[in-house]
Tab-separated table of C-alpha atoms in Angstrom:
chain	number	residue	atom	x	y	z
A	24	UNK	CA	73.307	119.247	164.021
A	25	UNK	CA	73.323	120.329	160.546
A	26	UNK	CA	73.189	117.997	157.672
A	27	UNK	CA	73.493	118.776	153.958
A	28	UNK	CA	71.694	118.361	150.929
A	29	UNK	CA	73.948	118.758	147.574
A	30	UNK	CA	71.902	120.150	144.409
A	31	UNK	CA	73.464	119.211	140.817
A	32	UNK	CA	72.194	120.539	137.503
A	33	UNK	CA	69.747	117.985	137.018
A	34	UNK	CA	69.434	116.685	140.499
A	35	UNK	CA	65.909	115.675	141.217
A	36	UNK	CA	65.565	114.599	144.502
A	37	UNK	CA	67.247	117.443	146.559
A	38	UNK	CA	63.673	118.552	147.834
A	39	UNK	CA	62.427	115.599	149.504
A	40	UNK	CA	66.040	114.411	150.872
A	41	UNK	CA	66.066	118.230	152.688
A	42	UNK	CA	62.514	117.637	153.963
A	43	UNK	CA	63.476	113.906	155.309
A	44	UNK	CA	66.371	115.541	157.062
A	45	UNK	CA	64.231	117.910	158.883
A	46	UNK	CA	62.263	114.739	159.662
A	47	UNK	CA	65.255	113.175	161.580
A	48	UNK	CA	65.556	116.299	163.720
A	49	UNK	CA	68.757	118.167	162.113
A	50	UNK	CA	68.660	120.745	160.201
A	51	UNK	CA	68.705	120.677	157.078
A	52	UNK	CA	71.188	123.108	154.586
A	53	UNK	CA	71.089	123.319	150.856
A	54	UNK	CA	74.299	122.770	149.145
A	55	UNK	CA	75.071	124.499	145.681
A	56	UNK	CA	77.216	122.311	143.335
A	57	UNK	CA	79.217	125.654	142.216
A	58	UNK	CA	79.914	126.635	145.187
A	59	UNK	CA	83.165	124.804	147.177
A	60	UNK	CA	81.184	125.110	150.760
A	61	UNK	CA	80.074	122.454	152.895
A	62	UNK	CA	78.591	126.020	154.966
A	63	UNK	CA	79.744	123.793	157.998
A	64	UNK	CA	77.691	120.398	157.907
A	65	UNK	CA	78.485	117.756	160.381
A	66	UNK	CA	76.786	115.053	157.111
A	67	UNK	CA	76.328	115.455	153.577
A	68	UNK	CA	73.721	113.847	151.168
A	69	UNK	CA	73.863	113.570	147.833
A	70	UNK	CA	70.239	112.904	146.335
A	71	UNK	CA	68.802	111.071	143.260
A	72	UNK	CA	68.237	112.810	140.124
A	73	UNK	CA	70.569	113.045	136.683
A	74	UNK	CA	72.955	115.327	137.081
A	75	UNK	CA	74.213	116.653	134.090
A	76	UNK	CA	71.348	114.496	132.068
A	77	UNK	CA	73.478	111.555	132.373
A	78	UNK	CA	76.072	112.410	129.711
A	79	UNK	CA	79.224	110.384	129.480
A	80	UNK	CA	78.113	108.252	132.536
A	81	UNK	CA	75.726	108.499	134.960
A	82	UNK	CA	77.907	110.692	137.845
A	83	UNK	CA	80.876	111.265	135.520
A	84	UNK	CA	80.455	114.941	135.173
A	85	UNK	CA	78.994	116.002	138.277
A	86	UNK	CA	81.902	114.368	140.399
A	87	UNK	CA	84.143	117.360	139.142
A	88	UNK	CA	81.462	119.933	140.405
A	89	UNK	CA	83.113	122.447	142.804
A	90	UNK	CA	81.591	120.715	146.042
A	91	UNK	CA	82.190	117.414	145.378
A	92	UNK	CA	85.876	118.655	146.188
A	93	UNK	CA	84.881	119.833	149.873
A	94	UNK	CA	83.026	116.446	149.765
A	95	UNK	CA	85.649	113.961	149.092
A	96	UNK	CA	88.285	115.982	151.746
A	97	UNK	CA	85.532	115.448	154.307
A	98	UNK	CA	84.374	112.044	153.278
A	99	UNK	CA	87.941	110.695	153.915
A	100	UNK	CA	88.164	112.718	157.060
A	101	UNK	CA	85.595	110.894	158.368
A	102	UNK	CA	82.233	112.772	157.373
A	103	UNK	CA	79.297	110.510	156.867
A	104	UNK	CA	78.311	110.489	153.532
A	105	UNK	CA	75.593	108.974	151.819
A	106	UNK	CA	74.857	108.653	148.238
A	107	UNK	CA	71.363	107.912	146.960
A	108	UNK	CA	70.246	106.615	143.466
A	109	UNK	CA	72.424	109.086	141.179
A	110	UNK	CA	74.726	109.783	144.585
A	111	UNK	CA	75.501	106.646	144.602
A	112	UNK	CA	76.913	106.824	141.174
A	113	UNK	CA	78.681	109.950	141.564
A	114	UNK	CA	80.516	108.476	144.730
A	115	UNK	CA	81.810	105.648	142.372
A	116	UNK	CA	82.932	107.949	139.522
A	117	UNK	CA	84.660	110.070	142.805
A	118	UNK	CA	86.539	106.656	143.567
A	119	UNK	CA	84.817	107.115	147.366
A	120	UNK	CA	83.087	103.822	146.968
A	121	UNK	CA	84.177	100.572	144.440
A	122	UNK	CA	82.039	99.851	141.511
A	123	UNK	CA	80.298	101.191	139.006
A	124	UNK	CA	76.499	101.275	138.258
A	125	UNK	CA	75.657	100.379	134.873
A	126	UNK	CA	72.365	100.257	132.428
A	127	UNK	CA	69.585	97.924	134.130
A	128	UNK	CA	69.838	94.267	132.423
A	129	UNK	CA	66.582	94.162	131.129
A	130	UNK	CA	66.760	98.147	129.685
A	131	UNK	CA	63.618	99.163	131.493
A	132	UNK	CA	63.187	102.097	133.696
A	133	UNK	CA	62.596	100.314	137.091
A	134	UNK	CA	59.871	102.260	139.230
A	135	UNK	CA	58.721	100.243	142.111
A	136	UNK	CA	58.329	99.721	146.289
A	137	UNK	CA	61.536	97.424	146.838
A	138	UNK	CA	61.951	95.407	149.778
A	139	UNK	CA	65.300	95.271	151.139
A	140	UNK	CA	67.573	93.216	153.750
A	141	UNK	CA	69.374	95.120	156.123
A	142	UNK	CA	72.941	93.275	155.752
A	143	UNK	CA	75.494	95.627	157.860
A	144	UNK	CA	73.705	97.648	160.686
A	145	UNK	CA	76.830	99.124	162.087
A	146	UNK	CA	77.613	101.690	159.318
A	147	UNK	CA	76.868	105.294	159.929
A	148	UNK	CA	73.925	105.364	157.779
A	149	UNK	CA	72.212	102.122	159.716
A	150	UNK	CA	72.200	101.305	163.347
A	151	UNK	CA	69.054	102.478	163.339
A	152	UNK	CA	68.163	99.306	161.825
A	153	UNK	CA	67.802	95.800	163.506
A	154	UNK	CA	70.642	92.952	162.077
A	155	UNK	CA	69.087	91.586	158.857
A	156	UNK	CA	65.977	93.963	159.024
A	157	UNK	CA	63.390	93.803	155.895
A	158	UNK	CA	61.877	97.380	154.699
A	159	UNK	CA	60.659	98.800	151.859
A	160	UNK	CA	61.293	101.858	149.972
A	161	UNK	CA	60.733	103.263	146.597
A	162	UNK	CA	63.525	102.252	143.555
A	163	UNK	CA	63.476	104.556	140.446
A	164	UNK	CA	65.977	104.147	138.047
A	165	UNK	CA	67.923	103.288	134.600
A	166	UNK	CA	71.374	102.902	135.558
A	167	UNK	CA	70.927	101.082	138.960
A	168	UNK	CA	73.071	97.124	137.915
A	169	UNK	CA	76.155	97.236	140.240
A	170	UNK	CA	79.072	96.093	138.207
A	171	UNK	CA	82.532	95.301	139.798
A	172	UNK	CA	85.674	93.181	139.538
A	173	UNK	CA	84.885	89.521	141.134
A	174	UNK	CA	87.710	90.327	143.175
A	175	UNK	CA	86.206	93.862	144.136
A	176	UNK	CA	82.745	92.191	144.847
A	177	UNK	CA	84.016	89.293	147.465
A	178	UNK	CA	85.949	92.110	149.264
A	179	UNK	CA	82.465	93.746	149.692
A	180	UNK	CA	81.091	90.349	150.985
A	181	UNK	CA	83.760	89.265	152.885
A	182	UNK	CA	83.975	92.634	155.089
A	183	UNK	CA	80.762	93.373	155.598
A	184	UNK	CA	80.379	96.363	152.980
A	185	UNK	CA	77.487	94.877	151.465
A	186	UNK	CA	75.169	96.919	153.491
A	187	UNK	CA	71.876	96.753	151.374
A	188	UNK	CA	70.675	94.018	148.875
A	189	UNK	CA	67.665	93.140	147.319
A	190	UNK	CA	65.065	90.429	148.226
A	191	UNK	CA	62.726	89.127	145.805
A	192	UNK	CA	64.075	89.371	142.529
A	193	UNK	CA	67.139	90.961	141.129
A	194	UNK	CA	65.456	94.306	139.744
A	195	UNK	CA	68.574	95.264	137.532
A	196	UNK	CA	71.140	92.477	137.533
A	197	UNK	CA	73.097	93.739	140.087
A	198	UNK	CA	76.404	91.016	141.444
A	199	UNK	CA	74.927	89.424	144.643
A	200	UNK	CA	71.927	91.549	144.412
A	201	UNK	CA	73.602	94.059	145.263
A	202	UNK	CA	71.779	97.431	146.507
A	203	UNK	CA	73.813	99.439	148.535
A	204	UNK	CA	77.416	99.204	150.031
A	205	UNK	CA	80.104	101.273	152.213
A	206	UNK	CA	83.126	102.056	152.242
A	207	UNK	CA	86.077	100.069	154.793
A	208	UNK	CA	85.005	103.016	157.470
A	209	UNK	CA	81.247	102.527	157.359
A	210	UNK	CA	80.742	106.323	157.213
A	211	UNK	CA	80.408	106.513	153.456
A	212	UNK	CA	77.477	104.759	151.526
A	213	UNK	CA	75.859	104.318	148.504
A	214	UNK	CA	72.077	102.928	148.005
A	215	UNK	CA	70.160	102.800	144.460
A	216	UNK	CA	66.905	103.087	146.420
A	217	UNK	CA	65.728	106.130	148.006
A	218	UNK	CA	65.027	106.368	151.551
A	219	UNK	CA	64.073	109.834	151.345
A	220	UNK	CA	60.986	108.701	149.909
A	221	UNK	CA	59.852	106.806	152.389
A	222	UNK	CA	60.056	109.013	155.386
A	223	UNK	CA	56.318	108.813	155.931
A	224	UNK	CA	53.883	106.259	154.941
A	225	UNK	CA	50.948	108.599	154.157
A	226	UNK	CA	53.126	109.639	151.172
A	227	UNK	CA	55.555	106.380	150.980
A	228	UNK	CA	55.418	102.719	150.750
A	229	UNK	CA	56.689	102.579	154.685
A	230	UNK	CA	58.658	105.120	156.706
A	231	UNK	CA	61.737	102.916	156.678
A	232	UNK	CA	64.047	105.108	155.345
A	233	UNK	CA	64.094	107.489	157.977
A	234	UNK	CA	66.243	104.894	159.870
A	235	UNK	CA	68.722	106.304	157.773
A	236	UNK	CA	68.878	110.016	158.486
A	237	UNK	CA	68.255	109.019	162.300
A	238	UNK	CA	71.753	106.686	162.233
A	239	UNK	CA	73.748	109.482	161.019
A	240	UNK	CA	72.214	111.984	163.218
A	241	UNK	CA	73.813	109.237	166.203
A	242	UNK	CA	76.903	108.623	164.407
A	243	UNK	CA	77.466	112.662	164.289
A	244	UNK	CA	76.778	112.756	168.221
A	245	UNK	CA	79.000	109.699	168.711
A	246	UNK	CA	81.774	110.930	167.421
B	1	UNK	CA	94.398	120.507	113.793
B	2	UNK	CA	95.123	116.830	114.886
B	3	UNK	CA	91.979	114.753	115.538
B	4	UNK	CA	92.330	112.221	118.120
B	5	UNK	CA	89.796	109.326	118.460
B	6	UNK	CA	89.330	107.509	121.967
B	7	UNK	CA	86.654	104.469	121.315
B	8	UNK	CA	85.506	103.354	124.408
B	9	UNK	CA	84.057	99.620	125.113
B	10	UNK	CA	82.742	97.992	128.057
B	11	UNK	CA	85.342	94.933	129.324
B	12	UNK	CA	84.422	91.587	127.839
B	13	UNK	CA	83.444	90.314	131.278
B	14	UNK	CA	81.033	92.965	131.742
B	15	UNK	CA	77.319	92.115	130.925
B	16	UNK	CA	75.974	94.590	127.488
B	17	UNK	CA	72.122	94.418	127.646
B	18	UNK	CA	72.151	96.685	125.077
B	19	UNK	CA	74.488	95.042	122.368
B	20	UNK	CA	72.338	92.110	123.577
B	21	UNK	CA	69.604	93.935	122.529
B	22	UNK	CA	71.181	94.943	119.142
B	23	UNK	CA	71.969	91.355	118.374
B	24	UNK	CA	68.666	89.994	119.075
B	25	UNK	CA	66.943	92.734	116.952
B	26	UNK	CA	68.889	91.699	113.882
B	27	UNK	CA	67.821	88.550	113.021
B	28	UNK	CA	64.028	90.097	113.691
B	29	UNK	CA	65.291	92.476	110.849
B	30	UNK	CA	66.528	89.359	108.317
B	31	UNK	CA	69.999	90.114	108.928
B	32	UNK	CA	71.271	86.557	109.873
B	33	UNK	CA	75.072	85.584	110.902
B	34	UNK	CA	75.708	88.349	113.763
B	35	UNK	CA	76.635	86.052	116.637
B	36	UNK	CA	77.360	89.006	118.876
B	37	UNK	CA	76.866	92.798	119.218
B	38	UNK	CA	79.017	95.054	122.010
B	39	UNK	CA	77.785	98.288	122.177
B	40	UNK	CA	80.582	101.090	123.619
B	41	UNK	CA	81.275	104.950	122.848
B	42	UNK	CA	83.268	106.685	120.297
B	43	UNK	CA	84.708	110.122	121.175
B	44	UNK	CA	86.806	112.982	118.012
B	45	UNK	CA	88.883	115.376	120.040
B	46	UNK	CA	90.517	118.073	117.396
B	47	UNK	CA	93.696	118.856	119.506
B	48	UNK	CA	96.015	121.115	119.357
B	49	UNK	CA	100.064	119.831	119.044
B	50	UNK	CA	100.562	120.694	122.743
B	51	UNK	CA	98.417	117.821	124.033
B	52	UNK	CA	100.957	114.706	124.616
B	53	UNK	CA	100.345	111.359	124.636
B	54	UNK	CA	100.429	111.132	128.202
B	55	UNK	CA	97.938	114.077	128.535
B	56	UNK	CA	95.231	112.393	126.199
B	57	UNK	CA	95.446	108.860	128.137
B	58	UNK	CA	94.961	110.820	130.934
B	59	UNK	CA	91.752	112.156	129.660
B	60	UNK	CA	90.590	108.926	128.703
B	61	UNK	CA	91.281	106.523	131.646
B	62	UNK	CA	89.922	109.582	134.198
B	63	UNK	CA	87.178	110.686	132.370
B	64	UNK	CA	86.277	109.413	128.231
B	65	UNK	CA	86.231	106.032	130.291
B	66	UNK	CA	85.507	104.104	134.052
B	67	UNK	CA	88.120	101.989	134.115
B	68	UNK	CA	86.440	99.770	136.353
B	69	UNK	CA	83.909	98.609	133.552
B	70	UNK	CA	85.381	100.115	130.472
B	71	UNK	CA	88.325	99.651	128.504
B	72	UNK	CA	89.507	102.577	126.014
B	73	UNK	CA	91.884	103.003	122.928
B	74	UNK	CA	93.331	106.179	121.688
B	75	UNK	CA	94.536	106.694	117.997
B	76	UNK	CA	95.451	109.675	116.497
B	77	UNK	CA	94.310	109.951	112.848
B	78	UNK	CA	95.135	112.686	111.129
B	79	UNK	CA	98.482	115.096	111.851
């Protein structure tokens, strides 16, 4: 089982997403945004960070990068992807998942354990997880307020695709508290928080996220 | 060499905590009678005569701008 790590100019978070990989079990392969080689992953993640500093829009640039081609073909043949933090933005600006995620409503840099519910445990990323589970992992960021048409947003609701929000109070503004969400296929998805973080709790809040390298690992062997 | 501008604003319905910001500095400042502030981005492309209409609203709906949050105009200004 090999699952991949993608490294962006700028990309912070490459290290610690490779090392909670080799946590789950798989093993875990360095991807090179230049280069248009998935070097035969059966998952792909794309860490936290800011790629290209940010410019234009959080994700805008680095969704052109020469992987993120091999990424999308995969991603809609069925490849689990999952987007973390500044992932998660560049699989908006890819069009892989809706949305957009937009400058935090109160303007602060939002560093902090976050708990979480659990709200779809049947995407790739999180049967691992009981229904409606609580956990806790780290949330660093600037850009994390999920922004979408209403129309966009009850679609998410009403099918399940709302697969993390936040408990507690909004930390960013996000519709419906919105943390995380999935494509219609539950193989792709997006989370502002970083699981890869929290992969062991002598060095994490909790070791919650590892649930989400374990699902994919199953949803690889599944299918 | 034709410039091109391509001013880029987030959609009305969208939430600006930074023109927020903007506006609620100002009266801080003693500039009174601002009622509202939208902050958005303004892009000057020189272009060359080749580059159509067509070709410079495709640069700013897939990239200058997210159309799912932004809205963008493009004017040429000089030719």
């Amino acid at each position: 089982m090999r699952v991949g790590a993608v490294t962006f100019p700028g990309t912070l978070d490459d290290t610690d997403t490779l090392r909670a990989i080799a946590a789950s079990g798989a093993e875990a392969v360095p991807l090179w945004h230049g280069d248009a080689d998935l070097r035969g992953v059966d998952a792909v993640v794309l860490p936290g960070g800011f790629s290209y500093g940010d410019y234009l829009r959080a994700g805008a640039i680095a969704r052109f990068a020469p992987v993120m081609g091999e990424v999308i073909d995969a991603a809609r043949g069925g490849m689990p992807v999952l987007g973390i933090c500044n992932g998660f933005q560049v699989l908006c600006e890819a069009g892989l998942l809706p949305g957009a995620l937009l400058r935090n409503a109160g303007l602060h840099f939002v560093c902090k354990d976050q708990w979480l519910k659990v709200e779809n445990n049947t995407t790739a990323w999180t049967s691992r997880y009981e229904p409606g589970a609580e956990i806790i992992i780290p949330l660093k960021n600037q850009d994390g307020r999920f922004a979408a048409p209403r129309s966009t947003v009850d679609e998410l609701e009403g099918e399940g695709r709302v697969v993390f929000r936040y408990l507690g109070d909004d930390p960013n503004g996000s519709l419906g508290a919105i943390a995380g969400i999935s494509d219609k296929t539950g193989r792709i998805v997006g989370l502002m928080p970083h699981p890869e973080h929290a992969i062991d709790a002598l060095t994490g809040p909790s070791d919650d996220g590892l649930g989400m390298f374990l699902s994919a690992l199953d949803s690889v062997v599944a299918s | 060499m034709p410039r091109v501008v391509v001013d880029v604003m987030p959609k009305p319905e969208i939430l600006d905590p930074q023109g927020q910001a903007v506006a609620r500095a100002l009266p801080r400042l003693g500039f009174d009678g601002v009622s509202d502030v939208r902050q958005g981005k303004h892009f000057e492309l020189e272009v060359d005569d080749s580059v159509d209409d067509a070709t410079l609203a495709k640069i700013a709906e897939g990239f200058l701008s997210n159309p799912v949050v932004e809205d963008f105009v493009v004017r040429r200004v000089q030719s």
